[in-house]
Amino acid sequence: MAAIDELRKTRLKKLGAIKKSLLNPYPEKTKRTHKITEALKDFNSIARSKKEIILAGRIKSVRGHGGSAFLDIEDGTGEIQAFLKKDRLGEKGYKFFLNSFDI
C-alpha cells in the first residue's frame, strides 16, 4: 500500500506543477482540428501542405531519449506516436514536459 500512496503523492505533485504553469490538465474544450484516425488517413496530404494540425488525447506512454522524446497518444478513434525535440521546445519546456506529464 505504501507504494500506491507514494505514487499518488508523486502524481499530485506533478499535477500541481502543471496547474502552477497555468496549463489546464483537464480542459473542457480543445482546439483540436483532427481526430487521430483523420490525421492518419490524411497524413500524406497534411505533410505535403505543411499544414499545422492539433490533436487531443490521452498520453499513454512517454519515452525520453536525450534530446528527444516519443509519446503515444490515444483519442478514442485511434493511436499515434508523436516526437518531441528539445531544440524545438527549449530546455525548460522539454524538462517540464518530461518531469510533469505522466500516464
CSV table of C-alpha atoms in Angstrom, one decimal:
chain,number,residue,atom,x,y,z
A,1,MET,CA,0.0,0.0,0.0
A,2,ALA,CA,2.9,2.3,0.7
A,3,ALA,CA,4.0,2.2,-3.0
A,4,ILE,CA,0.5,3.3,-4.1
A,5,ASP,CA,0.5,6.1,-1.6
A,6,GLU,CA,3.9,7.3,-2.9
A,7,LEU,CA,2.7,7.1,-6.5
A,8,ARG,CA,-0.3,9.1,-5.6
A,9,LYS,CA,1.8,11.8,-3.9
A,10,THR,CA,4.1,11.9,-6.9
A,11,ARG,CA,1.2,12.3,-9.4
A,12,LEU,CA,-0.4,15.0,-7.2
A,13,LYS,CA,2.9,16.9,-7.2
A,14,LYS,CA,3.1,16.7,-11.0
A,15,LEU,CA,-0.5,17.8,-11.3
A,16,GLY,CA,0.3,20.8,-9.0
A,17,ALA,CA,3.3,21.7,-11.3
A,18,ILE,CA,1.1,21.6,-14.4
A,19,LYS,CA,-1.6,23.8,-12.7
A,20,LYS,CA,1.1,26.2,-11.4
A,21,SER,CA,2.3,26.7,-15.0
A,22,LEU,CA,-1.2,27.9,-15.8
A,23,LEU,CA,-2.0,24.9,-18.0
A,24,ASN,CA,-5.3,23.2,-17.5
A,25,PRO,CA,-4.7,19.5,-17.3
A,26,TYR,CA,-8.3,18.7,-17.9
A,27,PRO,CA,-9.7,21.2,-20.3
A,28,GLU,CA,-13.4,21.2,-21.1
A,29,LYS,CA,-12.7,22.1,-24.7
A,30,THR,CA,-9.7,21.8,-27.0
A,31,LYS,CA,-8.7,23.4,-30.3
A,32,ARG,CA,-8.4,20.0,-31.9
A,33,THR,CA,-8.5,20.2,-35.7
A,34,HIS,CA,-8.4,16.4,-36.4
A,35,LYS,CA,-9.2,13.2,-34.8
A,36,ILE,CA,-6.2,10.7,-34.8
A,37,THR,CA,-7.9,8.5,-37.4
A,38,GLU,CA,-8.4,11.5,-39.7
A,39,ALA,CA,-4.8,12.6,-39.3
A,40,LEU,CA,-3.5,9.2,-40.1
A,41,LYS,CA,-5.9,8.8,-43.1
A,42,ASP,CA,-4.9,12.3,-44.5
A,43,PHE,CA,-1.2,12.1,-43.4
A,44,ASN,CA,0.3,12.4,-46.9
A,45,SER,CA,-1.7,15.5,-47.9
A,46,ILE,CA,-1.2,17.1,-44.5
A,47,ALA,CA,2.6,16.6,-44.7
A,48,ARG,CA,2.7,17.9,-48.3
A,49,SER,CA,0.8,21.0,-47.4
A,50,LYS,CA,2.9,21.5,-44.2
A,51,LYS,CA,-0.3,22.5,-42.5
A,52,GLU,CA,-0.2,22.5,-38.7
A,53,ILE,CA,-2.9,20.3,-37.1
A,54,ILE,CA,-3.9,19.9,-33.5
A,55,LEU,CA,-4.6,16.6,-31.9
A,56,ALA,CA,-6.0,16.0,-28.4
A,57,GLY,CA,-6.0,12.8,-26.4
A,58,ARG,CA,-4.6,10.8,-23.6
A,59,ILE,CA,-0.8,10.3,-23.4
A,60,LYS,CA,-0.4,6.6,-22.9
A,61,SER,CA,3.4,6.4,-22.7
A,62,VAL,CA,6.5,8.7,-22.8
A,63,ARG,CA,10.0,7.6,-23.7
A,64,GLY,CA,12.7,10.2,-23.4
A,65,HIS,CA,16.0,9.7,-25.3
A,66,GLY,CA,18.4,12.5,-24.6
A,67,GLY,CA,17.3,15.5,-26.6
A,68,SER,CA,14.1,13.9,-27.9
A,69,ALA,CA,11.0,12.0,-26.6
A,70,PHE,CA,8.4,9.8,-28.2
A,71,LEU,CA,4.9,9.6,-26.8
A,72,ASP,CA,1.9,7.5,-27.7
A,73,ILE,CA,-1.4,9.4,-27.8
A,74,GLU,CA,-4.9,7.9,-27.9
A,75,ASP,CA,-8.1,9.8,-28.6
A,76,GLY,CA,-10.8,7.0,-28.7
A,77,THR,CA,-10.6,6.9,-32.6
A,78,GLY,CA,-7.0,5.7,-32.8
A,79,GLU,CA,-3.5,5.9,-31.6
A,80,ILE,CA,-0.5,7.9,-32.9
A,81,GLN,CA,3.1,8.4,-31.9
A,82,ALA,CA,4.4,11.9,-31.5
A,83,PHE,CA,8.0,13.1,-31.5
A,84,LEU,CA,9.3,16.0,-29.4
A,85,LYS,CA,12.6,17.7,-29.8
A,86,LYS,CA,14.4,19.6,-27.0
A,87,ASP,CA,15.7,22.2,-29.5
A,88,ARG,CA,12.1,23.0,-30.6
A,89,LEU,CA,10.6,23.1,-27.0
A,90,GLY,CA,13.7,24.7,-25.4
A,91,GLU,CA,15.5,23.2,-22.4
A,92,LYS,CA,13.0,24.5,-19.9
A,93,GLY,CA,9.9,23.3,-21.8
A,94,TYR,CA,11.4,19.9,-22.6
A,95,LYS,CA,12.3,19.3,-19.0
A,96,PHE,CA,8.9,20.5,-17.8
A,97,PHE,CA,7.2,18.1,-20.1
A,98,LEU,CA,9.3,15.1,-19.1
A,99,ASN,CA,9.1,15.8,-15.4
A,100,SER,CA,5.4,16.8,-15.2
A,101,PHE,CA,3.4,14.7,-17.8
A,102,ASP,CA,2.6,11.2,-16.8
A,103,ILE,CA,0.4,8.3,-18.0
